[in-house]
């Protein structure tokens, strides 16, 4: 082993710190260590947080050039002498393991089966605490570890520790960044909720209050059709508020994990025809919805309730954001075990800047103008699609319309398990 060789290894590893993923970096480090120290087996073992065992993370075998990544654990209660030595010394050097009383506990169960004759173990420390160990295991006639080999093993183990530290720090930074992002989203959600409540609740409430005032104060002077118009305004506003409450409650139910996915037989043709009829009447026939059914005659299986939330929201959006009279395409087709639902409109489209926020609760696109809405529909859609183990994709261009595609596995039928929604830790984001 030459100084220039070991320096080259250090240089190579240092330039890859924080760039190469840790497992890959460790693999090449173990390979280099085995070659520099001419050891048959070099392994990285990680100490369990409660110090009850060490778990093998990877082991390089020099003669085959292969890694053994299969899990193996050595329990502290089976090897008390070794674990004490690990904690108390910075090094376990054994020139002849068979004659070493400190390592007698390994003799029959570990050294003999692997043909190990000499061993050099260097603990890996993190923040001054034992974190793992690099095990150099020599196979063949017993070998005397030279001082410079021991020093090199120590230095290379420091390099392993550095790689681990860099990785852990990177992960911690990533987690912090995610937490900050989440915090920002929560603030945004709060702002959006306040503006939703102030607008979407105040407007219908205002109508209810003023119409009922008029009816109360001027009832005798109003003509029957004027009274009817005020009553209709009140009913319409109350319905609007109730629909909003329904959406908020539904989202709450979905987010708290109180919704599950059933697996019932469904006739997609009947279900989709019904939804189209409902949408036509809910939107007073504002836009024709052209339903195309392709190969979905066979019985499908899934959760009709979830499917209705998904399709009703997507279709009502397509109509809501399209000019009156502009047709909306609703294509349902079978692709092997999947049912694919495509809802395409030629409406206002969605600004690219808004697209990544569409699945954040209460978020609304900048081009919606006076079109009423809550910014909850797509969040609900995404969550229902997730519950159904499906996918949701979309493409949209401002002024050119939008196309949403949902794919759900509905034709396998057998063995689909009902699944409960787990409470979400993160807000729903774009798929
Ligand atoms: P909203 O109640 O505002 O429609 P959604 O969650 O259903 O809430 O949709 C979020 C936003 O996505 C909408 O405010 C709108 O900006 C945009 N959007 C959704 N669907 C369409 C569509 N078909 N055409 C244009 N914009 C859409």
Coordinates of C-alpha atoms and ligand atoms in Angstrom, one line a residue:
X1 CA 0.0 0.0 0.0
X2 CA 1.5 3.4 -0.9
X3 CA 0.8 6.8 0.5
X4 CA -0.2 8.1 -3.0
X5 CA -2.7 5.3 -3.3
X6 CA -4.4 6.1 0.0
X7 CA -4.3 9.8 -0.8
X8 CA -6.0 9.2 -4.1
X9 CA -8.8 7.3 -2.2
X10 CA -9.3 10.2 0.1
X11 CA -9.5 12.7 -2.7
X12 CA -11.9 10.5 -4.6
X13 CA -14.2 10.1 -1.7
X14 CA -14.1 13.7 -0.5
X15 CA -15.2 15.0 -4.0
X16 CA -18.2 12.7 -3.9
X17 CA -19.3 13.6 -0.4
X18 CA -22.8 15.0 -0.4
X19 CA -23.1 14.3 -4.2
X20 CA -23.1 10.5 -4.4
X21 CA -25.9 8.7 -2.5
X22 CA -24.6 7.2 0.7
X23 CA -25.1 3.5 -0.1
X24 CA -23.2 3.9 -3.4
X25 CA -20.4 5.9 -1.7
X26 CA -20.1 3.3 1.1
X27 CA -19.9 0.6 -1.4
X28 CA -17.0 2.1 -3.2
X29 CA -15.3 3.0 0.1
X30 CA -15.5 -0.6 1.3
X31 CA -14.2 -1.8 -2.0
X32 CA -11.2 0.6 -1.8
X33 CA -10.5 -0.3 1.8
X34 CA -10.5 -4.1 1.0
X35 CA -8.1 -3.4 -1.8
X36 CA -5.8 -1.0 0.1
X37 CA -5.6 -3.2 3.1
X38 CA -5.7 -6.5 1.2
X39 CA -8.6 -7.8 3.4
X40 CA -11.1 -10.5 2.2
X41 CA -14.1 -9.2 4.1
X42 CA -14.9 -5.6 4.9
X43 CA -18.2 -4.8 6.5
X44 CA -20.1 -1.8 7.8
X45 CA -22.3 -2.6 10.8
X46 CA -24.7 -0.1 12.4
X47 CA -25.4 0.0 16.1
X48 CA -29.1 -0.1 17.0
X49 CA -30.1 3.1 18.9
X50 CA -30.7 1.1 22.1
X51 CA -27.3 -0.6 21.7
X52 CA -28.9 -4.0 21.8
X53 CA -27.4 -5.2 18.5
X54 CA -25.3 -4.3 15.5
X55 CA -26.9 -4.7 12.0
X56 CA -24.9 -5.5 9.0
X57 CA -25.5 -2.8 6.4
X58 CA -23.2 -4.1 3.7
X59 CA -20.2 -6.5 3.4
X60 CA -17.7 -6.5 0.6
X61 CA -16.1 -9.8 -0.3
X62 CA -12.8 -9.2 -2.1
X63 CA -12.3 -12.6 -3.8
X64 CA -15.7 -12.4 -5.6
X65 CA -15.9 -8.6 -5.9
X66 CA -19.5 -8.9 -4.6
X67 CA -21.4 -7.2 -1.9
X68 CA -23.5 -9.2 0.6
X69 CA -26.4 -6.9 1.5
X70 CA -28.5 -9.5 3.3
X71 CA -29.5 -8.5 6.8
X72 CA -27.6 -10.0 9.7
X73 CA -27.6 -8.9 13.3
X74 CA -25.3 -9.6 16.2
X75 CA -27.0 -9.2 19.5
X76 CA -25.3 -7.6 22.5
X77 CA -26.6 -10.3 24.8
X78 CA -24.9 -13.0 22.7
X79 CA -21.5 -11.2 22.4
X80 CA -21.1 -9.1 25.6
X81 CA -17.3 -9.1 25.6
X82 CA -17.2 -7.7 22.0
X83 CA -19.9 -5.0 22.7
X84 CA -18.0 -3.9 25.8
X85 CA -14.8 -3.7 23.8
X86 CA -16.6 -1.7 21.1
X87 CA -17.8 0.8 23.6
X88 CA -14.7 1.1 25.6
X89 CA -11.9 1.1 23.0
X90 CA -11.3 2.9 19.8
X91 CA -10.0 -0.2 18.1
X92 CA -10.3 -4.0 18.3
X93 CA -7.2 -5.5 16.9
X94 CA -6.7 -9.2 16.8
X95 CA -3.8 -10.8 15.0
X96 CA -5.1 -14.3 15.7
X97 CA -8.8 -14.5 16.5
X98 CA -8.7 -18.2 17.5
X99 CA -6.2 -17.5 20.2
X100 CA -7.9 -14.3 21.4
X101 CA -9.8 -14.8 24.7
X102 CA -11.7 -11.5 24.2
X103 CA -13.2 -12.9 21.0
X104 CA -13.9 -16.5 22.2
X105 CA -17.6 -15.9 21.9
X106 CA -17.3 -15.5 18.1
X107 CA -15.1 -18.5 17.5
X108 CA -17.5 -21.3 16.6
X109 CA -20.5 -19.2 15.4
X110 CA -18.7 -16.6 13.3
X111 CA -15.0 -17.0 12.7
X112 CA -14.9 -20.8 11.9
X113 CA -17.8 -20.7 9.4
X114 CA -16.3 -17.8 7.5
X115 CA -12.7 -19.0 7.9
X116 CA -11.7 -15.7 9.6
X117 CA -8.2 -15.8 11.2
X118 CA -7.4 -12.1 12.0
X119 CA -9.6 -9.1 12.6
X120 CA -9.4 -5.4 12.8
X121 CA -12.5 -3.5 13.9
X122 CA -12.7 0.2 14.0
X123 CA -15.8 1.8 15.7
X124 CA -17.5 4.6 13.8
X125 CA -18.5 7.5 16.1
X126 CA -21.0 10.3 15.6
X127 CA -21.2 13.3 18.0
X128 CA -18.8 11.4 20.3
X129 CA -21.2 8.4 20.5
X130 CA -20.7 4.9 19.1
X131 CA -22.7 4.7 15.9
X132 CA -21.4 1.6 14.1
X133 CA -18.3 -0.3 13.2
X134 CA -16.1 -1.1 10.2
X135 CA -15.0 -4.8 10.4
X136 CA -11.9 -5.9 8.5
X137 CA -11.8 -9.7 8.5
X138 CA -8.8 -11.5 7.2
X139 CA -9.3 -15.0 5.7
X140 CA -6.4 -17.6 5.4
X141 CA -3.4 -17.9 7.7
X142 CA -3.4 -15.5 10.6
X143 CA -1.9 -12.1 9.8
X144 CA -0.1 -9.5 11.9
X145 CA -1.6 -6.1 11.3
X146 CA 1.2 -3.6 10.8
X147 CA 1.0 -0.2 12.6
X148 CA 0.6 1.7 9.3
X149 CA -2.3 -0.6 8.3
X150 CA -4.1 0.0 11.5
X151 CA -3.6 3.8 11.1
X152 CA -4.9 3.6 7.5
X153 CA -7.9 1.6 8.7
X154 CA -8.6 4.3 11.3
X155 CA -8.4 7.1 8.8
X156 CA -10.6 5.3 6.3
X157 CA -13.1 4.7 9.0
X158 CA -13.1 8.5 9.7
X159 CA -13.9 8.9 6.0
X160 CA -16.9 6.5 6.4
X161 CA -18.0 8.6 9.4
X162 CA -17.7 11.7 7.4
X163 CA -19.8 10.3 4.6
X164 CA -22.5 9.2 7.1
X165 CA -22.5 12.6 8.8
X166 CA -22.8 14.4 5.5
X167 CA -25.8 12.2 4.6
X168 CA -27.5 12.6 7.9
X169 CA -27.1 16.4 7.7
X170 CA -28.4 16.5 4.2
X171 CA -31.5 14.5 5.4
X172 CA -32.0 16.8 8.4
X173 CA -31.8 19.9 6.1
X174 CA -34.3 18.2 3.7
X175 CA -36.7 17.6 6.6
X176 CA -36.3 21.1 7.8
X177 CA -37.0 22.4 4.4
X178 CA -40.1 20.3 4.2
X179 CA -41.3 21.5 7.6
X180 CA -40.8 25.1 6.5
X181 CA -42.6 24.4 3.2
X182 CA -45.5 22.8 5.2
X183 CA -45.6 25.8 7.5
X184 CA -45.8 28.2 4.5
X185 CA -48.6 26.1 3.1
X186 CA -50.5 26.3 6.4
X187 CA -50.2 30.0 6.4
X188 CA -51.3 30.2 2.8
X189 CA -54.2 27.8 3.6
X190 CA -55.3 30.1 6.5
X191 CA -55.2 33.2 4.3
X192 CA -57.1 31.4 1.6
X193 CA -59.7 30.1 4.1
X194 CA -60.2 33.6 5.5
X195 CA -60.8 35.0 2.0
X196 CA -63.1 32.1 1.2
X197 CA -65.2 32.6 4.3
X198 CA -65.3 36.3 3.9
X199 CA -66.4 36.0 0.2
X200 CA -68.2 32.8 -0.2
X201 CA -70.1 33.0 3.1
X202 CA -70.7 36.8 3.2
X203 CA -72.2 37.1 -0.2
X204 CA -75.0 34.5 0.2
X205 CA -75.5 35.7 3.8
X206 CA -75.9 39.2 2.5
X207 CA -78.5 38.1 0.0
X208 CA -80.4 36.2 2.6
X209 CA -80.4 39.1 5.1
X210 CA -81.4 41.7 2.5
X211 CA -84.1 39.6 0.8
X212 CA -85.7 38.6 4.1
X213 CA -85.6 42.3 5.3
X214 CA -87.4 43.3 2.1
X215 CA -90.0 40.5 2.5
X216 CA -90.5 41.4 6.1
X217 CA -90.8 45.2 5.6
X218 CA -92.5 45.4 2.2
X219 CA -94.3 42.1 1.9
X220 CA -97.7 43.8 1.2
X221 CA -96.3 46.1 -1.4
X222 CA -94.5 43.4 -3.3
X223 CA -96.1 41.6 -6.3
X224 CA -96.3 37.8 -6.0
X225 CA -93.5 37.3 -8.6
X226 CA -91.3 39.7 -6.7
X227 CA -91.9 37.8 -3.5
X228 CA -91.2 34.6 -5.3
X229 CA -87.9 36.0 -6.7
X230 CA -86.7 37.0 -3.2
X231 CA -87.7 33.6 -1.8
X232 CA -85.7 32.0 -4.6
X233 CA -82.7 34.2 -3.9
X234 CA -82.9 33.1 -0.2
X235 CA -83.2 29.4 -1.1
X236 CA -80.4 29.7 -3.7
X237 CA -78.0 31.4 -1.2
X238 CA -78.8 28.9 1.5
X239 CA -78.1 26.1 -0.9
X240 CA -74.8 27.7 -1.9
X241 CA -73.8 27.9 1.8
X242 CA -74.9 24.4 2.5
X243 CA -72.9 23.1 -0.5
X244 CA -69.9 24.9 0.8
X245 CA -70.4 23.4 4.3
X246 CA -70.7 20.0 2.7
X247 CA -67.4 20.4 0.9
X248 CA -65.6 21.5 4.1
X249 CA -67.1 18.6 6.1
X250 CA -66.2 16.1 3.4
X251 CA -62.7 17.4 3.2
X252 CA -62.5 17.1 7.0
X253 CA -63.7 13.5 6.8
X254 CA -61.2 12.6 4.1
X255 CA -58.3 14.3 5.9
X256 CA -59.0 12.7 9.2
X257 CA -59.0 9.2 7.7
X258 CA -62.6 8.5 8.4
X259 CA -63.3 7.5 4.8
X260 CA -62.6 4.1 3.3
X261 CA -62.7 2.6 -0.2
X262 CA -65.4 0.0 -0.7
X263 CA -65.2 -2.6 -3.4
X264 CA -68.7 -3.1 -4.8
X265 CA -69.9 -4.1 -8.2
X266 CA -70.7 -1.0 -10.4
X267 CA -72.1 -0.6 -13.8
X268 CA -70.0 2.3 -15.1
X269 CA -72.3 3.1 -17.9
X270 CA -75.3 3.5 -15.6
X271 CA -73.3 5.4 -13.0
X272 CA -71.8 7.8 -15.6
X273 CA -75.1 8.4 -17.3
X274 CA -76.7 9.3 -14.0
X275 CA -73.8 11.7 -13.1
X276 CA -74.2 13.4 -16.5
X277 CA -77.9 13.9 -15.9
X278 CA -77.3 15.3 -12.4
X279 CA -74.7 17.7 -13.7
X280 CA -77.0 18.9 -16.5
X281 CA -79.7 19.7 -14.0
X282 CA -77.4 21.1 -11.4
X283 CA -75.9 23.5 -13.9
X284 CA -79.2 24.2 -15.7
X285 CA -77.9 22.7 -18.9
X286 CA -75.2 25.4 -19.2
X287 CA -72.9 23.2 -21.3
X288 CA -73.7 20.0 -23.1
X289 CA -71.8 17.1 -21.6
X290 CA -70.9 14.5 -24.3
X291 CA -70.5 11.1 -22.7
X292 CA -68.5 8.5 -24.7
X293 CA -68.4 5.0 -23.3
X294 CA -65.9 2.6 -24.7
X295 CA -65.6 -1.0 -23.6
X296 CA -67.0 -0.5 -20.1
X297 CA -69.9 -2.9 -20.4
X298 CA -68.4 -5.5 -18.1
X299 CA -69.1 -5.1 -14.4
X300 CA -66.6 -3.0 -12.7
X301 CA -65.6 -3.0 -9.0
X302 CA -65.0 0.0 -6.9
X303 CA -66.4 2.6 -4.6
X304 CA -69.3 4.4 -6.2
X305 CA -69.3 7.1 -3.6
X306 CA -65.7 8.0 -4.2
X307 CA -66.2 7.8 -7.9
X308 CA -69.2 10.2 -7.7
X309 CA -67.1 12.7 -5.7
X310 CA -64.3 12.5 -8.3
X311 CA -66.5 12.8 -11.4
X312 CA -69.0 15.3 -10.1
X313 CA -66.2 17.7 -9.1
X314 CA -64.3 17.4 -12.3
X315 CA -67.4 17.7 -14.5
X316 CA -68.8 20.6 -12.5
X317 CA -65.5 22.4 -12.8
X318 CA -65.4 21.7 -16.6
X319 CA -68.8 23.3 -17.0
X320 CA -68.2 26.1 -14.5
X321 CA -65.0 27.3 -16.2
X322 CA -66.4 27.0 -19.8
X323 CA -68.5 29.5 -21.7
X324 CA -72.2 28.7 -21.9
X325 CA -73.0 26.3 -24.7
X326 CA -69.4 25.0 -25.1
X327 CA -69.5 21.2 -25.0
X328 CA -67.6 19.2 -22.4
X329 CA -66.2 15.8 -23.3
X330 CA -66.6 13.0 -20.8
X331 CA -64.9 9.9 -22.2
X332 CA -64.9 6.6 -20.2
X333 CA -62.9 3.7 -21.5
X334 CA -61.4 0.5 -20.4
X335 CA -57.6 -0.1 -20.5
X336 CA -57.1 -3.7 -19.4
X337 CA -57.9 -3.8 -15.7
X338 CA -58.2 0.0 -15.5
X339 CA -61.1 2.3 -16.1
X340 CA -60.0 5.6 -17.5
X341 CA -62.1 8.7 -17.1
X342 CA -61.3 11.8 -19.2
X343 CA -63.0 15.1 -18.7
X344 CA -62.0 17.7 -21.2
X345 CA -63.3 21.3 -21.7
X346 CA -62.5 24.3 -23.9
X347 CA -62.9 26.7 -21.1
X348 CA -60.6 29.4 -19.5
X349 CA -57.8 26.9 -18.8
X350 CA -55.3 27.1 -15.9
X351 CA -52.3 29.4 -15.6
X352 CA -49.0 27.4 -15.3
X353 CA -48.1 29.3 -12.2
X354 CA -51.3 28.1 -10.5
X355 CA -51.0 24.5 -11.6
X356 CA -48.7 23.3 -8.9
X357 CA -51.0 24.8 -6.2
X358 CA -54.3 23.3 -7.4
X359 CA -54.3 20.5 -4.8
X360 CA -53.7 22.8 -1.9
X361 CA -57.0 23.4 0.0
X362 CA -58.7 26.7 -0.7
X363 CA -56.4 27.6 -3.5
X364 CA -58.0 29.1 -6.6
X365 CA -56.6 30.1 -9.9
X366 CA -55.9 33.7 -10.7
X367 CA -58.2 33.8 -13.7
X368 CA -61.4 32.6 -12.0
X369 CA -62.8 36.1 -11.8
X370 CA -66.3 36.1 -10.2
X371 CA -66.9 32.4 -10.8
X372 CA -68.0 31.0 -7.4
X373 CA -65.9 28.3 -5.9
X374 CA -64.1 27.1 -2.7
X375 CA -60.8 25.7 -3.9
X376 CA -61.7 22.4 -2.2
X377 CA -63.0 20.3 -5.1
X378 CA -59.7 19.2 -6.6
X379 CA -58.3 18.5 -3.1
X380 CA -61.2 16.2 -2.5
X381 CA -60.8 14.6 -6.0
X382 CA -57.1 13.9 -5.4
X383 CA -57.8 12.4 -2.0
X384 CA -60.6 10.2 -3.3
X385 CA -58.4 9.0 -6.2
X386 CA -55.6 8.2 -3.7
X387 CA -58.1 6.2 -1.6
X388 CA -59.0 4.3 -4.7
X389 CA -55.3 3.6 -5.4
X390 CA -55.6 5.5 -8.7
X391 CA -53.9 8.3 -10.5
X392 CA -54.9 11.8 -11.5
X393 CA -53.2 13.7 -14.2
X394 CA -54.1 16.9 -16.0
X395 CA -53.0 19.3 -18.7
X396 CA -54.2 22.8 -19.3
X397 CA -53.4 26.0 -21.2
X398 CA -54.9 29.3 -20.3
X399 CA -57.6 30.2 -22.8
X400 CA -57.4 26.8 -24.3
X401 CA -59.2 24.5 -21.9
X402 CA -58.3 21.7 -19.5
X403 CA -58.1 17.9 -19.6
X404 CA -58.2 15.8 -16.5
X405 CA -57.6 12.1 -16.6
X406 CA -58.4 9.7 -13.7
X407 CA -57.3 6.0 -13.9
X408 CA -58.7 3.6 -11.4
X409 CA -58.2 -0.2 -11.2
X410 CA -61.7 -1.4 -11.5
X411 CA -61.8 -4.4 -13.6
X412 CA -59.7 -6.9 -11.6
X413 CA -62.6 -7.5 -9.3
X414 CA -61.1 -10.3 -7.2
X415 CA -59.3 -9.7 -4.0
X416 CA -59.3 -5.9 -3.9
X417 CA -59.1 -5.0 -0.2
X418 CA -61.1 -2.2 1.2
X419 CA -58.7 0.4 2.4
X420 CA -59.0 3.0 5.2
X421 CA -57.7 6.5 4.7
X422 CA -54.9 7.2 7.1
X423 CA -54.8 10.7 8.6
X424 CA -52.6 12.9 6.3
X425 CA -49.4 14.4 7.6
X426 CA -48.8 16.6 4.6
X427 CA -51.2 18.6 2.6
X428 CA -52.4 17.3 -0.7
X429 CA -50.1 18.5 -3.4
X430 CA -50.0 18.1 -7.1
X431 CA -49.8 14.5 -8.1
Ligands
LIG1 P1 -63.1 25.7 -7.1 O1 -64.2 25.5 -6.2 O2 -62.4 27.0 -7.1 O3 -63.5 25.3 -8.5 P2 -61.3 23.3 -7.2 O4 -60.5 22.8 -6.1 O5 -62.3 22.5 -7.9 O6 -62.0 24.6 -6.6 O7 -60.4 23.9 -8.3 C1 -59.2 24.7 -7.9 C2 -58.9 25.6 -9.0 O8 -58.5 24.9 -10.1 C3 -60.1 26.5 -9.5 O9 -60.2 27.6 -8.6 C4 -59.6 26.9 -10.8 O10 -58.7 27.9 -10.8 C5 -58.8 25.6 -11.3 N1 -59.7 24.7 -12.1 C6 -60.1 23.5 -11.8 N2 -60.7 22.9 -12.8 C7 -60.7 23.8 -13.8 C8 -61.1 23.7 -15.2 N3 -61.8 22.7 -15.7 N4 -60.9 24.8 -16.0 C9 -60.2 25.9 -15.5 N5 -59.8 26.0 -14.2 C10 -60.0 24.9 -13.4

